[in-house]
mmCIF file of C-alpha atoms in Angstrom:
data_model
loop_
_atom_site.group_PDB
_atom_site.id
_atom_site.type_symbol
_atom_site.label_atom_id
_atom_site.label_comp_id
_atom_site.label_asym_id
_atom_site.label_seq_id
_atom_site.Cartn_x
_atom_site.Cartn_y
_atom_site.Cartn_z
ATOM 1 C CA MET H 1 174.385 81.468 136.241
ATOM 2 C CA ALA H 2 171.661 81.571 138.819
ATOM 3 C CA LEU H 3 168.147 81.152 137.584
ATOM 4 C CA VAL H 4 166.403 84.544 137.677
ATOM 5 C CA LYS H 5 162.720 84.347 138.378
ATOM 6 C CA TYR H 6 160.065 86.890 138.868
ATOM 7 C CA ASN H 7 157.386 86.484 141.430
ATOM 8 C CA ASN H 8 153.927 86.778 139.997
ATOM 9 C CA ARG H 9 153.738 90.408 138.783
ATOM 10 C CA SER H 10 156.574 91.929 140.828
ATOM 11 C CA ILE H 11 160.279 91.623 140.046
ATOM 12 C CA LEU H 12 162.198 90.794 143.215
ATOM 13 C CA ASN H 13 165.749 91.570 144.228
ATOM 14 C CA VAL H 14 166.505 93.645 141.163
ATOM 15 C CA THR H 15 168.394 96.853 141.858
ATOM 16 C CA ALA H 16 169.166 98.114 138.360
ATOM 17 C CA LEU H 17 167.622 97.980 134.939
ATOM 18 C CA ASP H 18 170.602 98.067 132.657
ATOM 19 C CA SER H 19 169.313 99.408 129.366
ATOM 20 C CA ILE H 20 165.811 100.408 130.358
ATOM 21 C CA ALA H 21 165.275 104.144 130.603
ATOM 22 C CA SER H 22 164.241 105.090 134.111
ATOM 23 C CA GLY H 23 163.571 108.796 133.631
ATOM 24 C CA SER H 24 165.897 111.753 133.520
ATOM 25 C CA LEU H 25 164.736 113.772 136.502
ATOM 26 C CA ASN H 26 166.272 112.235 139.593
ATOM 27 C CA LEU H 27 165.249 113.151 143.119
ATOM 28 C CA ILE H 28 168.405 113.492 145.217
ATOM 29 C CA THR H 29 167.374 115.038 148.537
ATOM 30 C CA THR H 30 164.227 116.287 150.226
ATOM 31 C CA ASN H 31 164.346 118.781 153.092
ATOM 32 C CA THR H 32 161.019 118.844 154.888
ATOM 33 C CA ILE H 33 160.635 121.698 157.319
ATOM 34 C CA SER H 34 157.916 121.162 159.875
ATOM 35 C CA SER H 35 159.180 123.423 162.639
ATOM 36 C CA GLY H 36 161.205 126.620 162.559
ATOM 37 C CA VAL H 37 164.687 126.488 161.056
ATOM 38 C CA SER H 38 166.944 129.414 160.241
ATOM 39 C CA SER H 39 167.927 127.948 156.874
ATOM 40 C CA SER H 40 167.698 124.847 154.711
ATOM 41 C CA SER H 41 170.973 123.666 153.202
ATOM 42 C CA PHE H 42 172.011 121.148 150.579
ATOM 43 C CA THR H 43 175.644 120.327 151.276
ATOM 44 C CA SER H 44 176.174 116.989 149.579
ATOM 45 C CA SER H 45 175.604 115.407 146.176
ATOM 46 C CA ILE H 46 176.151 118.618 144.232
ATOM 47 C CA ASP H 47 178.952 117.483 141.978
ATOM 48 C CA SER H 48 179.712 116.427 138.419
ATOM 49 C CA THR H 49 177.049 113.729 138.302
ATOM 50 C CA TYR H 50 174.610 116.135 136.700
ATOM 51 C CA ASP H 51 174.943 119.280 134.607
ATOM 52 C CA THR H 52 171.621 120.676 135.815
ATOM 53 C CA TYR H 53 170.445 120.720 139.409
ATOM 54 C CA ILE H 54 166.855 121.739 140.066
ATOM 55 C CA PHE H 55 165.551 122.903 143.420
ATOM 56 C CA LYS H 56 161.810 122.945 144.015
ATOM 57 C CA TYR H 57 160.602 124.854 147.028
ATOM 58 C CA ILE H 58 156.981 124.276 147.917
ATOM 59 C CA ASN H 59 154.935 126.428 150.265
ATOM 60 C CA CYS H 60 157.812 127.870 152.246
ATOM 61 C CA HIS H 61 156.152 129.756 155.047
ATOM 62 C CA PRO H 62 157.981 132.348 157.156
ATOM 63 C CA ALA H 63 157.786 132.935 160.878
ATOM 64 C CA SER H 64 158.033 136.695 160.305
ATOM 65 C CA ASP H 65 155.728 138.799 158.198
ATOM 66 C CA GLY H 66 156.937 140.481 155.036
ATOM 67 C CA VAL H 67 160.244 138.722 154.491
ATOM 68 C CA ARG H 68 162.234 137.767 151.403
ATOM 69 C CA PHE H 69 163.157 134.220 150.416
ATOM 70 C CA GLN H 70 166.842 134.003 149.576
ATOM 71 C CA VAL H 71 169.512 131.683 148.258
ATOM 72 C CA ASN H 72 173.281 131.523 148.417
ATOM 73 C CA PHE H 73 175.980 129.220 147.142
ATOM 74 C CA ARG H 74 179.086 127.616 148.636
ATOM 75 C CA ASP H 75 182.237 127.695 146.546
ATOM 76 C CA GLY H 76 184.814 125.693 148.402
ATOM 77 C CA SER H 77 184.817 126.951 151.952
ATOM 78 C CA THR H 78 182.216 126.306 154.619
ATOM 79 C CA ALA H 79 180.522 129.639 153.993
ATOM 80 C CA PHE H 80 177.687 130.365 151.585
ATOM 81 C CA ASP H 81 179.226 133.463 150.071
ATOM 82 C CA ALA H 82 179.962 132.964 146.388
ATOM 83 C CA THR H 83 180.311 136.199 144.433
ATOM 84 C CA LYS H 84 177.249 136.765 142.272
ATOM 85 C CA THR H 85 175.977 139.118 139.594
ATOM 86 C CA SER H 86 172.284 138.885 138.825
ATOM 87 C CA THR H 87 169.101 140.394 137.415
ATOM 88 C CA HIS H 88 165.716 140.518 139.095
ATOM 89 C CA PHE H 89 162.294 141.527 137.805
ATOM 90 C CA TYR H 90 158.724 140.871 138.792
ATOM 91 C CA ALA H 91 155.032 141.350 138.043
ATOM 92 C CA PHE H 92 152.368 141.768 140.693
ATOM 93 C CA GLN H 93 148.732 142.503 141.274
ATOM 94 C CA ASP H 94 146.756 143.033 144.449
ATOM 95 C CA GLU H 95 143.613 141.060 145.183
ATOM 96 C CA GLY H 96 141.548 144.222 144.844
ATOM 97 C CA GLY H 97 142.706 144.667 141.260
ATOM 98 C CA SER H 98 143.680 148.274 141.911
ATOM 99 C CA THR H 99 147.445 147.962 141.644
ATOM 100 C CA THR H 100 149.605 146.196 139.105
ATOM 101 C CA ASN H 101 153.260 146.553 138.276
ATOM 102 C CA PHE H 102 155.915 144.980 136.104
ATOM 103 C CA ARG H 103 159.440 146.171 136.415
ATOM 104 C CA TYR H 104 163.099 145.512 136.849
ATOM 105 C CA ASP H 105 164.100 145.901 140.484
ATOM 106 C CA THR H 106 167.537 147.316 141.110
ATOM 107 C CA SER H 107 167.246 146.834 144.855
ATOM 108 C CA HIS H 108 167.139 143.049 144.623
ATOM 109 C CA ASP H 109 169.780 142.288 142.032
ATOM 110 C CA LEU H 110 173.451 141.799 142.853
ATOM 111 C CA ALA H 111 176.602 143.235 141.304
ATOM 112 C CA GLN H 112 179.487 141.098 142.465
ATOM 113 C CA GLY H 113 177.768 140.667 145.801
ATOM 114 C CA THR H 114 178.544 137.853 148.205
ATOM 115 C CA GLY H 115 175.378 138.177 150.282
ATOM 116 C CA TYR H 116 172.225 136.156 149.792
ATOM 117 C CA GLN H 117 170.321 136.578 146.554
ATOM 118 C CA ASP H 118 166.736 137.723 147.033
ATOM 119 C CA LEU H 119 164.328 135.487 145.128
ATOM 120 C CA ASN H 120 161.301 137.718 145.626
ATOM 121 C CA THR H 121 160.805 141.422 145.731
ATOM 122 C CA SER H 122 158.454 142.245 148.557
ATOM 123 C CA GLY H 123 157.892 140.222 151.642
ATOM 124 C CA VAL H 124 156.194 136.869 151.897
ATOM 125 C CA GLY H 125 153.353 137.056 154.375
ATOM 126 C CA ASN H 126 153.154 134.911 157.477
ATOM 127 C CA GLY H 127 149.372 134.586 157.486
ATOM 128 C CA ASN H 128 148.276 130.998 157.795
ATOM 129 C CA ASP H 129 147.658 130.528 154.070
ATOM 130 C CA GLU H 130 150.584 132.637 152.816
ATOM 131 C CA SER H 131 153.721 131.143 151.276
ATOM 132 C CA ILE H 132 156.116 131.064 148.344
ATOM 133 C CA SER H 133 156.643 128.265 145.795
ATOM 134 C CA GLY H 134 159.073 128.107 142.904
ATOM 135 C CA THR H 135 161.971 126.526 141.067
ATOM 136 C CA LEU H 136 165.704 127.288 140.997
ATOM 137 C CA TYR H 137 167.990 125.899 138.281
ATOM 138 C CA LEU H 138 171.737 125.660 138.858
ATOM 139 C CA PHE H 139 173.849 124.795 135.837
ATOM 140 C CA SER H 140 177.146 122.887 135.783
ATOM 141 C CA PRO H 141 178.088 123.571 139.401
ATOM 142 C CA SER H 142 181.179 121.388 139.234
ATOM 143 C CA SER H 143 182.763 123.206 136.310
ATOM 144 C CA THR H 144 186.124 124.693 137.193
ATOM 145 C CA THR H 145 186.334 126.630 133.939
ATOM 146 C CA PHE H 146 183.120 128.623 133.725
ATOM 147 C CA VAL H 147 180.978 130.802 135.949
ATOM 148 C CA LYS H 148 177.904 129.057 137.415
ATOM 149 C CA HIS H 149 174.613 130.203 135.963
ATOM 150 C CA PHE H 150 171.373 130.066 137.930
ATOM 151 C CA MET H 151 167.754 130.945 137.124
ATOM 152 C CA ASP H 152 164.746 131.125 139.416
ATOM 153 C CA THR H 153 160.997 131.607 139.012
ATOM 154 C CA ASN H 154 158.471 131.704 141.814
ATOM 155 C CA ASN H 155 155.066 132.893 142.870
ATOM 156 C CA MET H 156 154.315 134.226 146.308
ATOM 157 C CA TYR H 157 151.586 135.611 148.479
ATOM 158 C CA PHE H 158 152.748 139.073 149.539
ATOM 159 C CA SER H 159 151.841 140.143 153.048
ATOM 160 C CA ASP H 160 149.525 142.893 151.746
ATOM 161 C CA ASN H 161 147.465 140.386 149.734
ATOM 162 C CA TYR H 162 149.246 140.582 146.392
ATOM 163 C CA THR H 163 150.356 137.867 144.026
ATOM 164 C CA ILE H 164 153.926 138.438 142.918
ATOM 165 C CA ASN H 165 155.678 136.493 140.166
ATOM 166 C CA SER H 166 159.437 137.061 140.530
ATOM 167 C CA ARG H 167 162.212 136.042 138.172
ATOM 168 C CA THR H 168 165.900 136.068 139.003
ATOM 169 C CA ALA H 169 168.896 134.989 136.970
ATOM 170 C CA GLY H 170 172.607 135.380 137.315
ATOM 171 C CA TYR H 171 175.880 133.645 137.783
ATOM 172 C CA CYS H 172 178.268 132.838 140.560
ATOM 173 C CA ASN H 173 181.343 134.595 139.279
ATOM 174 C CA VAL H 174 183.741 131.925 140.382
ATOM 175 C CA THR H 175 185.543 129.092 138.643
ATOM 176 C CA ALA H 176 185.644 127.041 141.823
ATOM 177 C CA ALA H 177 183.032 124.318 141.993
ATOM 178 C CA ILE H 178 179.778 125.105 143.751
ATOM 179 C CA ASP H 179 179.132 122.300 146.237
ATOM 180 C CA GLY H 180 176.405 123.699 148.466
ATOM 181 C CA VAL H 181 173.180 125.689 148.262
ATOM 182 C CA ASP H 182 171.397 127.366 151.153
ATOM 183 C CA PHE H 183 167.860 128.804 151.363
ATOM 184 C CA LYS H 184 166.533 131.103 154.061
ATOM 185 C CA PHE H 185 164.354 134.107 154.712
ATOM 186 C CA ASN H 186 166.112 137.417 155.186
ATOM 187 C CA SER H 187 164.690 137.585 158.709
ATOM 188 C CA GLY H 188 163.275 134.948 161.013
ATOM 189 C CA ASN H 189 162.818 131.247 160.519
ATOM 190 C CA ILE H 190 161.344 129.095 157.801
ATOM 191 C CA ASP H 191 158.406 127.737 159.771
ATOM 192 C CA SER H 192 157.371 125.114 157.236
ATOM 193 C CA GLY H 193 157.919 124.028 153.671
ATOM 194 C CA VAL H 194 159.439 121.370 151.473
ATOM 195 C CA ILE H 195 162.584 121.888 149.394
ATOM 196 C CA LYS H 196 163.671 119.182 146.978
ATOM 197 C CA MET H 197 166.863 118.844 144.982
ATOM 198 C CA TYR H 198 166.860 116.994 141.669
ATOM 199 C CA GLY H 199 169.521 116.184 139.115
ATOM 200 C CA LEU H 200 168.808 116.087 135.416
ATOM 201 C CA SER H 201 170.538 113.146 133.764
ATOM 202 C CA LYS H 202 173.250 113.942 131.244
ATOM 203 C CA SER H 203 172.129 111.186 128.911
ATOM 204 C CA MET L 1 151.111 79.881 141.816
ATOM 205 C CA ALA L 2 152.429 79.471 138.323
ATOM 206 C CA LEU L 3 156.134 79.946 137.831
ATOM 207 C CA ASN L 4 156.772 82.805 135.398
ATOM 208 C CA PHE L 5 159.922 82.979 133.350
ATOM 209 C CA CYS L 6 161.586 85.788 131.515
ATOM 210 C CA ASN L 7 160.652 85.724 127.856
ATOM 211 C CA ASN L 8 163.807 86.288 125.865
ATOM 212 C CA ASN L 9 164.683 89.979 126.357
ATOM 213 C CA SER L 10 161.314 91.267 127.513
ATOM 214 C CA LEU L 11 159.197 90.948 130.623
ATOM 215 C CA SER L 12 155.480 90.850 130.068
ATOM 216 C CA ALA L 13 152.622 91.647 132.441
ATOM 217 C CA ILE L 14 154.801 93.308 135.061
ATOM 218 C CA THR L 15 152.890 95.886 137.097
ATOM 219 C CA SER L 16 155.437 96.890 139.718
ATOM 220 C CA ILE L 17 159.180 97.070 140.235
ATOM 221 C CA PRO L 18 161.182 97.118 143.470
ATOM 222 C CA ALA L 19 161.566 100.394 145.306
ATOM 223 C CA ALA L 20 165.331 100.195 144.842
ATOM 224 C CA ILE L 21 164.894 100.955 141.160
ATOM 225 C CA SER L 22 164.419 104.615 140.446
ATOM 226 C CA GLY L 23 161.694 105.317 137.964
ATOM 227 C CA GLY L 24 162.670 108.978 137.647
ATOM 228 C CA ALA L 25 161.036 111.898 139.392
ATOM 229 C CA LEU L 26 158.921 113.203 136.524
ATOM 230 C CA ASN L 27 155.943 110.901 136.266
ATOM 231 C CA LEU L 28 153.508 111.000 133.382
ATOM 232 C CA ILE L 29 150.024 110.648 134.840
ATOM 233 C CA SER L 30 147.772 111.104 131.834
ATOM 234 C CA THR L 31 147.623 112.383 128.285
ATOM 235 C CA GLN L 32 144.665 113.884 126.475
ATOM 236 C CA THR L 33 144.456 114.669 122.803
ATOM 237 C CA ALA L 34 142.066 117.368 121.659
ATOM 238 C CA SER L 35 139.914 116.827 118.607
ATOM 239 C CA SER L 36 137.313 119.552 118.162
ATOM 240 C CA SER L 37 137.063 119.596 121.962
ATOM 241 C CA SER L 38 135.296 122.364 123.834
ATOM 242 C CA THR L 39 137.393 121.645 126.921
ATOM 243 C CA ILE L 40 140.165 119.377 128.110
ATOM 244 C CA SER L 41 139.692 118.415 131.739
ATOM 245 C CA PHE L 42 141.937 116.530 134.140
ATOM 246 C CA THR L 43 139.622 115.222 136.846
ATOM 247 C CA SER L 44 141.723 112.431 138.289
ATOM 248 C CA GLY L 45 145.293 111.985 139.402
ATOM 249 C CA ILE L 46 145.562 115.395 141.097
ATOM 250 C CA ASP L 47 145.872 114.653 144.792
ATOM 251 C CA SER L 48 148.444 114.463 147.575
ATOM 252 C CA THR L 49 150.704 112.045 145.707
ATOM 253 C CA TYR L 50 152.909 114.867 144.424
ATOM 254 C CA LYS L 51 153.868 118.319 145.689
ATOM 255 C CA GLU L 52 154.003 119.730 142.171
ATOM 256 C CA TYR L 53 151.985 118.957 139.070
ATOM 257 C CA ILE L 54 153.154 120.050 135.639
ATOM 258 C CA PHE L 55 150.884 120.372 132.618
ATOM 259 C CA LYS L 56 152.486 120.448 129.187
ATOM 260 C CA TYR L 57 150.418 121.514 126.211
ATOM 261 C CA TYR L 58 151.664 121.077 122.689
ATOM 262 C CA ASN L 59 150.510 122.736 119.489
ATOM 263 C CA VAL L 60 147.093 123.790 120.682
ATOM 264 C CA HIS L 61 145.219 124.908 117.582
ATOM 265 C CA PRO L 62 141.792 126.568 117.755
ATOM 266 C CA SER L 63 138.807 126.211 115.455
ATOM 267 C CA THR L 64 138.525 129.981 115.327
ATOM 268 C CA GLY L 65 140.776 132.794 116.456
ATOM 269 C CA ALA L 66 141.074 132.274 120.206
ATOM 270 C CA SER L 67 143.306 132.139 123.269
ATOM 271 C CA LEU L 68 143.973 129.296 125.673
ATOM 272 C CA TYR L 69 142.606 129.529 129.216
ATOM 273 C CA MET L 70 142.725 127.347 132.319
ATOM 274 C CA ASN L 71 140.660 127.031 135.465
ATOM 275 C CA LEU L 72 140.772 125.132 138.734
ATOM 276 C CA SER L 73 138.202 123.019 140.520
ATOM 277 C CA ALA L 74 137.877 122.085 144.169
ATOM 278 C CA ASP L 75 135.008 119.650 143.633
ATOM 279 C CA GLY L 76 136.428 117.123 141.226
ATOM 280 C CA GLY L 77 135.451 119.009 138.117
ATOM 281 C CA SER L 78 131.793 119.724 138.830
ATOM 282 C CA ASN L 79 132.620 123.442 138.907
ATOM 283 C CA TYR L 80 135.681 125.266 137.636
ATOM 284 C CA ASN L 81 135.391 128.448 139.635
ATOM 285 C CA VAL L 82 138.178 128.712 142.200
ATOM 286 C CA THR L 83 138.932 132.314 143.163
ATOM 287 C CA LYS L 84 142.237 133.420 141.659
ATOM 288 C CA THR L 85 144.518 136.447 141.792
ATOM 289 C CA SER L 86 147.231 136.620 139.153
ATOM 290 C CA SER L 87 149.735 138.796 137.325
ATOM 291 C CA ALA L 88 150.483 138.755 133.603
ATOM 292 C CA PHE L 89 153.184 140.074 131.336
ATOM 293 C CA ARG L 90 154.173 139.296 127.807
ATOM 294 C CA ALA L 91 156.906 139.810 125.266
ATOM 295 C CA PHE L 92 156.221 139.811 121.545
ATOM 296 C CA HIS L 93 158.042 140.339 118.292
ATOM 297 C CA GLN L 94 156.457 140.573 114.860
ATOM 298 C CA GLU L 95 157.736 138.554 111.931
ATOM 299 C CA ASP L 96 158.236 141.697 109.856
ATOM 300 C CA ASP L 97 160.229 143.241 112.706
ATOM 301 C CA GLY L 98 157.574 145.938 112.871
ATOM 302 C CA GLY L 99 157.056 145.765 116.584
ATOM 303 C CA ALA L 100 158.466 144.266 119.731
ATOM 304 C CA SER L 101 157.921 144.969 123.396
ATOM 305 C CA ILE L 102 157.560 143.596 126.874
ATOM 306 C CA THR L 103 154.772 144.876 129.090
ATOM 307 C CA TYR L 104 152.332 144.106 131.886
ATOM 308 C CA LEU L 105 148.860 143.186 130.597
ATOM 309 C CA THR L 106 146.010 144.291 132.836
ATOM 310 C CA GLY L 107 143.506 142.589 130.571
ATOM 311 C CA TYR L 108 145.038 139.182 131.123
ATOM 312 C CA ASP L 109 145.237 139.086 134.921
ATOM 313 C CA LEU L 110 142.622 138.276 137.549
ATOM 314 C CA ALA L 111 141.853 139.962 140.871
ATOM 315 C CA GLN L 112 139.857 137.522 142.957
ATOM 316 C CA GLY L 113 138.197 136.346 139.772
ATOM 317 C CA THR L 114 136.516 132.985 139.428
ATOM 318 C CA GLY L 115 136.522 132.890 135.643
ATOM 319 C CA SER L 116 139.177 131.164 133.601
ATOM 320 C CA GLN L 117 142.754 132.424 133.570
ATOM 321 C CA ARG L 118 144.143 133.344 130.177
ATOM 322 C CA ILE L 119 147.449 131.589 129.521
ATOM 323 C CA SER L 120 148.197 132.342 125.869
ATOM 324 C CA GLY L 121 148.056 135.074 123.291
ATOM 325 C CA ALA L 122 145.450 134.951 120.547
ATOM 326 C CA ILE L 123 146.017 132.244 117.951
ATOM 327 C CA ASN L 124 144.773 132.484 114.395
ATOM 328 C CA ALA L 125 142.794 129.462 113.233
ATOM 329 C CA SER L 126 142.953 130.071 109.507
ATOM 330 C CA ASN L 127 146.601 129.148 109.168
ATOM 331 C CA ALA L 128 147.287 125.503 109.784
ATOM 332 C CA ASP L 129 150.708 126.050 111.272
ATOM 333 C CA GLU L 130 149.629 128.411 114.069
ATOM 334 C CA SER L 131 149.412 127.119 117.604
ATOM 335 C CA CYS L 132 150.596 127.620 121.158
ATOM 336 C CA SER L 133 152.700 125.424 123.430
ATOM 337 C CA GLY L 134 153.656 125.836 127.037
ATOM 338 C CA THR L 135 153.789 124.688 130.620
ATOM 339 C CA LEU L 136 151.616 125.201 133.675
ATOM 340 C CA HIS L 137 153.007 124.444 137.123
ATOM 341 C CA LEU L 138 150.560 123.854 139.975
ATOM 342 C CA PHE L 139 152.099 123.612 143.440
ATOM 343 C CA ASP L 140 150.832 121.434 146.267
ATOM 344 C CA PRO L 141 147.184 121.343 145.146
ATOM 345 C CA SER L 142 146.004 119.072 147.949
ATOM 346 C CA ASN L 143 147.319 121.300 150.713
ATOM 347 C CA THR L 144 144.498 122.564 152.925
ATOM 348 C CA THR L 145 146.555 125.239 154.699
ATOM 349 C CA PHE L 146 147.997 127.427 151.933
ATOM 350 C CA VAL L 147 146.782 129.122 148.767
ATOM 351 C CA LYS L 148 147.599 127.222 145.561
ATOM 352 C CA HIS L 149 150.390 128.859 143.581
ATOM 353 C CA PHE L 150 150.553 128.413 139.815
ATOM 354 C CA ILE L 151 152.978 129.609 137.137
ATOM 355 C CA ALA L 152 152.316 129.370 133.396
ATOM 356 C CA GLU L 153 154.559 130.216 130.472
ATOM 357 C CA THR L 154 153.290 129.895 126.906
ATOM 358 C CA ASN L 155 154.549 130.817 123.491
ATOM 359 C CA ALA L 156 152.039 131.393 120.708
ATOM 360 C CA TYR L 157 152.140 132.060 117.036
ATOM 361 C CA GLY L 158 149.986 135.134 117.476
ATOM 362 C CA GLU L 159 147.298 136.195 115.065
ATOM 363 C CA SER L 160 149.136 139.454 114.450
ATOM 364 C CA VAL L 161 151.896 137.327 112.973
ATOM 365 C CA TYR L 162 154.188 137.458 115.889
ATOM 366 C CA SER L 163 155.850 135.337 118.484
ATOM 367 C CA HIS L 164 153.945 136.012 121.685
ATOM 368 C CA GLN L 165 155.355 134.815 125.000
ATOM 369 C CA LEU L 166 153.003 135.107 127.963
ATOM 370 C CA PHE L 167 153.989 134.756 131.614
ATOM 371 C CA ILE L 168 151.340 134.184 134.275
ATOM 372 C CA GLY L 169 151.849 133.838 138.012
ATOM 373 C CA GLY L 170 149.154 133.632 140.641
ATOM 374 C CA TYR L 171 147.360 131.630 143.249
ATOM 375 C CA GLY L 172 144.066 129.927 143.743
ATOM 376 C CA ASN L 173 142.966 131.853 146.817
ATOM 377 C CA THR L 174 141.502 128.899 148.629
ATOM 378 C CA THR L 175 142.566 126.500 151.320
ATOM 379 C CA SER L 176 140.398 123.781 149.821
ATOM 380 C CA ALA L 177 142.222 121.102 147.879
ATOM 381 C CA ILE L 178 142.359 121.562 144.128
ATOM 382 C CA ASN L 179 141.570 118.275 142.421
ATOM 383 C CA ALA L 180 140.768 119.109 138.806
ATOM 384 C CA VAL L 181 142.116 121.429 136.103
ATOM 385 C CA GLN L 182 140.418 122.414 132.880
ATOM 386 C CA PHE L 183 141.773 123.957 129.679
ATOM 387 C CA SER L 184 139.522 125.787 127.239
ATOM 388 C CA LEU L 185 139.440 128.556 124.654
ATOM 389 C CA ASN L 186 137.612 131.824 125.057
ATOM 390 C CA THR L 187 135.635 130.957 121.934
ATOM 391 C CA GLY L 188 135.233 127.914 119.738
ATOM 392 C CA ASN L 189 136.766 124.498 120.089
ATOM 393 C CA ILE L 190 140.261 123.177 120.490
ATOM 394 C CA ASP L 191 140.706 121.651 117.061
ATOM 395 C CA SER L 192 143.853 119.805 117.989
ATOM 396 C CA GLY L 193 146.553 119.666 120.607
ATOM 397 C CA THR L 194 148.073 117.376 123.186
ATOM 398 C CA PHE L 195 147.837 117.939 126.931
ATOM 399 C CA LYS L 196 149.968 115.981 129.395
ATOM 400 C CA LEU L 197 149.820 115.884 133.165
ATOM 401 C CA TYR L 198 152.945 115.015 135.154
ATOM 402 C CA GLY L 199 153.605 114.629 138.855
ATOM 403 C CA VAL L 200 156.999 115.508 140.304
ATOM 404 C CA SER L 201 158.110 113.005 142.945
#
C-alpha cells in the first residue's frame, strides 16, 4: 500500500471521500446566458441518479418587453412537448400600492397541453433592472411508472412596475422518462441570466 | 516543513480539500441563535460568492405577541432601509376548525416601502410551544444591474390558535448590492430561535 500523505493543510490527489458526507445538493450544470439565446436547454444528466432535480433561474432578462418565462419537458423524442396538466396562481402589487391581486389564472394553466408552460402571469419587463428569478422542482423524471410532477415558484418585475409572485404546479402526463428541460420566453430571446440544475441526493 | 500523517481514522487541522471533491452545493455560511435579541443581523458573507442565498429560521419565539419581519441593507448593516415592493397572501386554518381561508393581505405588503417586510403571522408569546419557522430566498444580492428578488414562506402557530402560512414575494428596488439582512419583530425581543444563512453554489 502506498504511503498516503497530506501536504501541510491541504489534502492532495484525493478524488473521493468514502464515508464523509459531502452535502446532498449537487450542482450538475450551469447555463450562463450573456448574449441573446432563444432558449436554454438541459439535455443531459437528467436520469435516475436523483429523484429530485432543482432548477434555479437567476435574473433572466428578456430582449422583448412584457414576455412570459416558460418551461417544457422532453419525453423521449428530440422535441420538448410532453403532455402536461397544471395549475397556476399568483399575487401581485404595483409599486404605487394602488393595485393588488391574488387569484387563480385559467389562462396560464394547461389541460393536457403539449405547449410550453407559462411560469409567470404577466410579462417580464425588459428595462435594464427588470428580470425574473425562481426555482423549479422536477420529481422522479426517470420513472417509467408514474407521471412526472413539477412545482415552480418565482418572483418577477412586471413591465408596468409590479412585483408578481407566481406559483405553478403540475405533472407531465407521461410514463416515459423525462430526459430534457427547456426554458425560454414566449417571445424574443433571453438576453441574460443564469440557470443552474441541481440533483438532490437520494441518501 | 513538517511531515504530517493521518491520525488513525481522522484528519486534523485540514482547512481545504481538492476541487475534485464535491462539498455539495448548499453551503452553510453562518448560524445565529437568538436569546432575548432585539434583532438578528447577517452583516457578512453576503456577496458575489453565490447567486442565491437562503435563510432558514427555526422556532422563532417572541417575548410578547409579535410577528417576524426582515429588512435589507446596502451599506453593510449601517441602515436597513432598502426600498421594497412586495405581494403577500396567506392561508390559515384554526385548530377548532372554526375558520379557514386563503386571501391576499394588503396590510402585509409593501409598495416602495423602506420599512421592514413582514414575513410571518402573529405569534403568541404566552404559550411556550408557539413559534414560526420558514425560509427566505434572496437572489443575486450583489448584482448591480437588476432589482433584488426575494421569496419568503413561513408557517406560524398563530395567536388565534391556528396554522398560519404566509407567502411573500417581492424585490428590493435598487441596483445597489445588498450586503446585509436583518430579522426583527414588530414589538419586543426574539426570545429564542435559530437563524441560518446558506449560499447555493
